[in-house]
Amino acid sequence: MNSAFEDLSMDEEGNSRGKMGRRRHNVDDEAMIYKSKNLFAERRRRQKLSDRLLELRALMNKATIITDAIAYIEKLQKIVQDLSNQLFEMEATCEEQLETPMDAAEEMKTWGIEPEVKATQIDGTKVWIKIVFEKKKGGFTKLMEAMSVLGYEFTDTSATTSRGAILITACLVVRLNKEQPKKLRVQLDV
């Protein structure tokens, strides 16, 4: 009765009867080592590569190899120098463009943007405003402070800057009396 499991077993001498990935070889009775089934093929491949490398070294002149390496390095250094020059030119061009900034008021005029103020009463105590003015450092802060002094509180605010101008749309809530929205409209229109 010969089964598949018996084919894979080892006989008394340590030889296997079946096909396995690794083979056991007795070195001594105590120590068993595993050897790859491709071990000899790998050794032959490495030896073949080593032989071919030795043949190539014999054919090639070492001076030629060094000369080619030097030429390649010089070519790379030239490419680096060209790219560095291009980078310096681009930086110089950018600096020239930055040196001639346009004033915000001039830019607004160039694009046809006019200062504008609109106020619309939404509810009894709410006012919606739209303001377009020249973009200046601290301009928005001054507007917020002025509205706060007049007794208005900003609830929904949107600020957008473009081409030297700032557009502010906001919803204001009156903190003092009901006549403030009318006064605000008069004050903003002036």
mmCIF file with all atom_site columns, N, CA and C in Angstrom, residues 102-134:
data_model
loop_
_atom_site.group_PDB
_atom_site.id
_atom_site.type_symbol
_atom_site.label_atom_id
_atom_site.label_alt_id
_atom_site.label_comp_id
_atom_site.label_asym_id
_atom_site.label_entity_id
_atom_site.label_seq_id
_atom_site.pdbx_PDB_ins_code
_atom_site.Cartn_x
_atom_site.Cartn_y
_atom_site.Cartn_z
_atom_site.occupancy
_atom_site.B_iso_or_equiv
_atom_site.pdbx_formal_charge
_atom_site.auth_seq_id
_atom_site.auth_comp_id
_atom_site.auth_asym_id
_atom_site.auth_atom_id
_atom_site.pdbx_PDB_model_num
ATOM 1  N N  . MET A 1 102 ? 2.574   98.982  -8.287  1.00 0.00 ? 102 MET A N  1
ATOM 2  C CA . MET A 1 102 ? 1.608   100.009 -8.607  1.00 0.00 ? 102 MET A CA 1
ATOM 3  C C  . MET A 1 102 ? 0.876   100.394 -7.325  1.00 0.00 ? 102 MET A C  1
ATOM 4  N N  . ASP A 1 103 ? 0.661   101.664 -7.143  1.00 0.00 ? 103 ASP A N  1
ATOM 5  C CA . ASP A 1 103 ? -0.088  102.140 -5.990  1.00 0.00 ? 103 ASP A CA 1
ATOM 6  C C  . ASP A 1 103 ? -1.505  101.574 -6.063  1.00 0.00 ? 103 ASP A C  1
ATOM 7  N N  . ALA A 1 104 ? -2.102  101.304 -4.901  1.00 0.00 ? 104 ALA A N  1
ATOM 8  C CA . ALA A 1 104 ? -3.439  100.704 -4.867  1.00 0.00 ? 104 ALA A CA 1
ATOM 9  C C  . ALA A 1 104 ? -4.464  101.595 -5.561  1.00 0.00 ? 104 ALA A C  1
ATOM 10 N N  . ALA A 1 105 ? -4.361  102.907 -5.359  1.00 0.00 ? 105 ALA A N  1
ATOM 11 C CA . ALA A 1 105 ? -5.316  103.829 -5.993  1.00 0.00 ? 105 ALA A CA 1
ATOM 12 C C  . ALA A 1 105 ? -5.146  103.813 -7.509  1.00 0.00 ? 105 ALA A C  1
ATOM 13 N N  . GLU A 1 106 ? -3.890  103.791 -7.987  1.00 0.00 ? 106 GLU A N  1
ATOM 14 C CA . GLU A 1 106 ? -3.639  103.732 -9.429  1.00 0.00 ? 106 GLU A CA 1
ATOM 15 C C  . GLU A 1 106 ? -4.170  102.431 -10.018 1.00 0.00 ? 106 GLU A C  1
ATOM 16 N N  . GLU A 1 107 ? -3.961  101.343 -9.289  1.00 0.00 ? 107 GLU A N  1
ATOM 17 C CA . GLU A 1 107 ? -4.427  100.048 -9.770  1.00 0.00 ? 107 GLU A CA 1
ATOM 18 C C  . GLU A 1 107 ? -5.949  100.019 -9.862  1.00 0.00 ? 107 GLU A C  1
ATOM 19 N N  . MET A 1 108 ? -6.626  100.619 -8.876  1.00 0.00 ? 108 MET A N  1
ATOM 20 C CA . MET A 1 108 ? -8.095  100.688 -8.923  1.00 0.00 ? 108 MET A CA 1
ATOM 21 C C  . MET A 1 108 ? -8.549  101.451 -10.159 1.00 0.00 ? 108 MET A C  1
ATOM 22 N N  . LYS A 1 109 ? -7.876  102.574 -10.445 1.00 0.00 ? 109 LYS A N  1
ATOM 23 C CA . LYS A 1 109 ? -8.242  103.386 -11.611 1.00 0.00 ? 109 LYS A CA 1
ATOM 24 C C  . LYS A 1 109 ? -7.965  102.626 -12.906 1.00 0.00 ? 109 LYS A C  1
ATOM 25 N N  . THR A 1 110 ? -6.854  101.895 -12.938 1.00 0.00 ? 110 THR A N  1
ATOM 26 C CA . THR A 1 110 ? -6.497  101.122 -14.130 1.00 0.00 ? 110 THR A CA 1
ATOM 27 C C  . THR A 1 110 ? -7.581  100.103 -14.465 1.00 0.00 ? 110 THR A C  1
ATOM 28 N N  . TRP A 1 111 ? -8.133  99.469  -13.458 1.00 0.00 ? 111 TRP A N  1
ATOM 29 C CA . TRP A 1 111 ? -9.145  98.441  -13.668 1.00 0.00 ? 111 TRP A CA 1
ATOM 30 C C  . TRP A 1 111 ? -10.563 99.008  -13.658 1.00 0.00 ? 111 TRP A C  1
ATOM 31 N N  . GLY A 1 112 ? -10.705 100.294 -13.501 1.00 0.00 ? 112 GLY A N  1
ATOM 32 C CA . GLY A 1 112 ? -12.030 100.913 -13.541 1.00 0.00 ? 112 GLY A CA 1
ATOM 33 C C  . GLY A 1 112 ? -12.863 100.656 -12.297 1.00 0.00 ? 112 GLY A C  1
ATOM 34 N N  . ILE A 1 113 ? -12.220 100.474 -11.173 1.00 0.00 ? 113 ILE A N  1
ATOM 35 C CA . ILE A 1 113 ? -12.938 100.236 -9.919  1.00 0.00 ? 113 ILE A CA 1
ATOM 36 C C  . ILE A 1 113 ? -13.101 101.567 -9.207  1.00 0.00 ? 113 ILE A C  1
ATOM 37 N N  . GLU A 1 114 ? -14.318 101.914 -8.890  1.00 0.00 ? 114 GLU A N  1
ATOM 38 C CA . GLU A 1 114 ? -14.619 103.175 -8.214  1.00 0.00 ? 114 GLU A CA 1
ATOM 39 C C  . GLU A 1 114 ? -14.992 102.914 -6.763  1.00 0.00 ? 114 GLU A C  1
ATOM 40 N N  . PRO A 1 115 ? -14.604 103.827 -5.852  1.00 0.00 ? 115 PRO A N  1
ATOM 41 C CA . PRO A 1 115 ? -15.059 103.693 -4.460  1.00 0.00 ? 115 PRO A CA 1
ATOM 42 C C  . PRO A 1 115 ? -16.586 103.747 -4.409  1.00 0.00 ? 115 PRO A C  1
ATOM 43 N N  . GLU A 1 116 ? -17.173 102.921 -3.549  1.00 0.00 ? 116 GLU A N  1
ATOM 44 C CA . GLU A 1 116 ? -18.635 102.808 -3.531  1.00 0.00 ? 116 GLU A CA 1
ATOM 45 C C  . GLU A 1 116 ? -19.096 102.465 -2.118  1.00 0.00 ? 116 GLU A C  1
ATOM 46 N N  . VAL A 1 117 ? -20.265 103.032 -1.732  1.00 0.00 ? 117 VAL A N  1
ATOM 47 C CA . VAL A 1 117 ? -20.871 102.728 -0.439  1.00 0.00 ? 117 VAL A CA 1
ATOM 48 C C  . VAL A 1 117 ? -22.366 102.549 -0.661  1.00 0.00 ? 117 VAL A C  1
ATOM 49 N N  . LYS A 1 118 ? -22.904 101.419 -0.192  1.00 0.00 ? 118 LYS A N  1
ATOM 50 C CA . LYS A 1 118 ? -24.350 101.171 -0.253  1.00 0.00 ? 118 LYS A CA 1
ATOM 51 C C  . LYS A 1 118 ? -24.790 100.662 1.109   1.00 0.00 ? 118 LYS A C  1
ATOM 52 N N  . ALA A 1 119 ? -25.937 101.170 1.575   1.00 0.00 ? 119 ALA A N  1
ATOM 53 C CA . ALA A 1 119 ? -26.503 100.702 2.841   1.00 0.00 ? 119 ALA A CA 1
ATOM 54 C C  . ALA A 1 119 ? -27.982 100.430 2.623   1.00 0.00 ? 119 ALA A C  1
ATOM 55 N N  . THR A 1 120 ? -28.434 99.274  3.083   1.00 0.00 ? 120 THR A N  1
ATOM 56 C CA . THR A 1 120 ? -29.836 98.886  2.936   1.00 0.00 ? 120 THR A CA 1
ATOM 57 C C  . THR A 1 120 ? -30.322 98.348  4.273   1.00 0.00 ? 120 THR A C  1
ATOM 58 N N  . GLN A 1 121 ? -31.493 98.882  4.690   1.00 0.00 ? 121 GLN A N  1
ATOM 59 C CA . GLN A 1 121 ? -32.056 98.403  5.949   1.00 0.00 ? 121 GLN A CA 1
ATOM 60 C C  . GLN A 1 121 ? -32.777 97.087  5.684   1.00 0.00 ? 121 GLN A C  1
ATOM 61 N N  . ILE A 1 122 ? -32.401 96.050  6.434   1.00 0.00 ? 122 ILE A N  1
ATOM 62 C CA . ILE A 1 122 ? -32.976 94.721  6.266   1.00 0.00 ? 122 ILE A CA 1
ATOM 63 C C  . ILE A 1 122 ? -34.152 94.537  7.203   1.00 0.00 ? 122 ILE A C  1
ATOM 64 N N  . ASP A 1 123 ? -33.937 94.885  8.434   1.00 0.00 ? 123 ASP A N  1
ATOM 65 C CA . ASP A 1 123 ? -34.920 94.681  9.489   1.00 0.00 ? 123 ASP A CA 1
ATOM 66 C C  . ASP A 1 123 ? -34.930 95.959  10.321  1.00 0.00 ? 123 ASP A C  1
ATOM 67 N N  . GLY A 1 124 ? -35.693 95.969  11.368  1.00 0.00 ? 124 GLY A N  1
ATOM 68 C CA . GLY A 1 124 ? -35.753 97.147  12.228  1.00 0.00 ? 124 GLY A CA 1
ATOM 69 C C  . GLY A 1 124 ? -34.401 97.531  12.794  1.00 0.00 ? 124 GLY A C  1
ATOM 70 N N  . THR A 1 125 ? -33.576 96.546  13.139  1.00 0.00 ? 125 THR A N  1
ATOM 71 C CA . THR A 1 125 ? -32.275 96.848  13.748  1.00 0.00 ? 125 THR A CA 1
ATOM 72 C C  . THR A 1 125 ? -31.100 96.330  12.923  1.00 0.00 ? 125 THR A C  1
ATOM 73 N N  . LYS A 1 126 ? -31.357 95.816  11.737  1.00 0.00 ? 126 LYS A N  1
ATOM 74 C CA . LYS A 1 126 ? -30.279 95.269  10.903  1.00 0.00 ? 126 LYS A CA 1
ATOM 75 C C  . LYS A 1 126 ? -30.099 96.107  9.645   1.00 0.00 ? 126 LYS A C  1
ATOM 76 N N  . VAL A 1 127 ? -28.824 96.289  9.291   1.00 0.00 ? 127 VAL A N  1
ATOM 77 C CA . VAL A 1 127 ? -28.473 97.036  8.087   1.00 0.00 ? 127 VAL A CA 1
ATOM 78 C C  . VAL A 1 127 ? -27.434 96.219  7.325   1.00 0.00 ? 127 VAL A C  1
ATOM 79 N N  . TRP A 1 128 ? -27.626 96.124  6.008   1.00 0.00 ? 128 TRP A N  1
ATOM 80 C CA . TRP A 1 128 ? -26.646 95.461  5.152   1.00 0.00 ? 128 TRP A CA 1
ATOM 81 C C  . TRP A 1 128 ? -25.856 96.552  4.459   1.00 0.00 ? 128 TRP A C  1
ATOM 82 N N  . ILE A 1 129 ? -24.507 96.454  4.494   1.00 0.00 ? 129 ILE A N  1
ATOM 83 C CA . ILE A 1 129 ? -23.684 97.468  3.835   1.00 0.00 ? 129 ILE A CA 1
ATOM 84 C C  . ILE A 1 129 ? -22.732 96.803  2.846   1.00 0.00 ? 129 ILE A C  1
ATOM 85 N N  . LYS A 1 130 ? -22.428 97.570  1.799   1.00 0.00 ? 130 LYS A N  1
ATOM 86 C CA . LYS A 1 130 ? -21.433 97.161  0.809   1.00 0.00 ? 130 LYS A CA 1
ATOM 87 C C  . LYS A 1 130 ? -20.515 98.358  0.627   1.00 0.00 ? 130 LYS A C  1
ATOM 88 N N  . ILE A 1 131 ? -19.237 98.142  0.870   1.00 0.00 ? 131 ILE A N  1
ATOM 89 C CA . ILE A 1 131 ? -18.269 99.232  0.772   1.00 0.00 ? 131 ILE A CA 1
ATOM 90 C C  . ILE A 1 131 ? -17.100 98.772  -0.098  1.00 0.00 ? 131 ILE A C  1
ATOM 91 N N  . VAL A 1 132 ? -16.726 99.593  -1.086  1.00 0.00 ? 132 VAL A N  1
ATOM 92 C CA . VAL A 1 132 ? -15.544 99.359  -1.910  1.00 0.00 ? 132 VAL A CA 1
ATOM 93 C C  . VAL A 1 132 ? -14.643 100.570 -1.723  1.00 0.00 ? 132 VAL A C  1
ATOM 94 N N  . PHE A 1 133 ? -13.418 100.328 -1.291  1.00 0.00 ? 133 PHE A N  1
ATOM 95 C CA . PHE A 1 133 ? -12.473 101.435 -1.124  1.00 0.00 ? 133 PHE A CA 1
ATOM 96 C C  . PHE A 1 133 ? -11.057 100.944 -1.382  1.00 0.00 ? 133 PHE A C  1
ATOM 97 N N  . GLU A 1 134 ? -10.121 101.900 -1.418  1.00 0.00 ? 134 GLU A N  1
ATOM 98 C CA . GLU A 1 134 ? -8.722  101.597 -1.695  1.00 0.00 ? 134 GLU A CA 1
ATOM 99 C C  . GLU A 1 134 ? -8.139  100.727 -0.585  1.00 0.00 ? 134 GLU A C  1
#
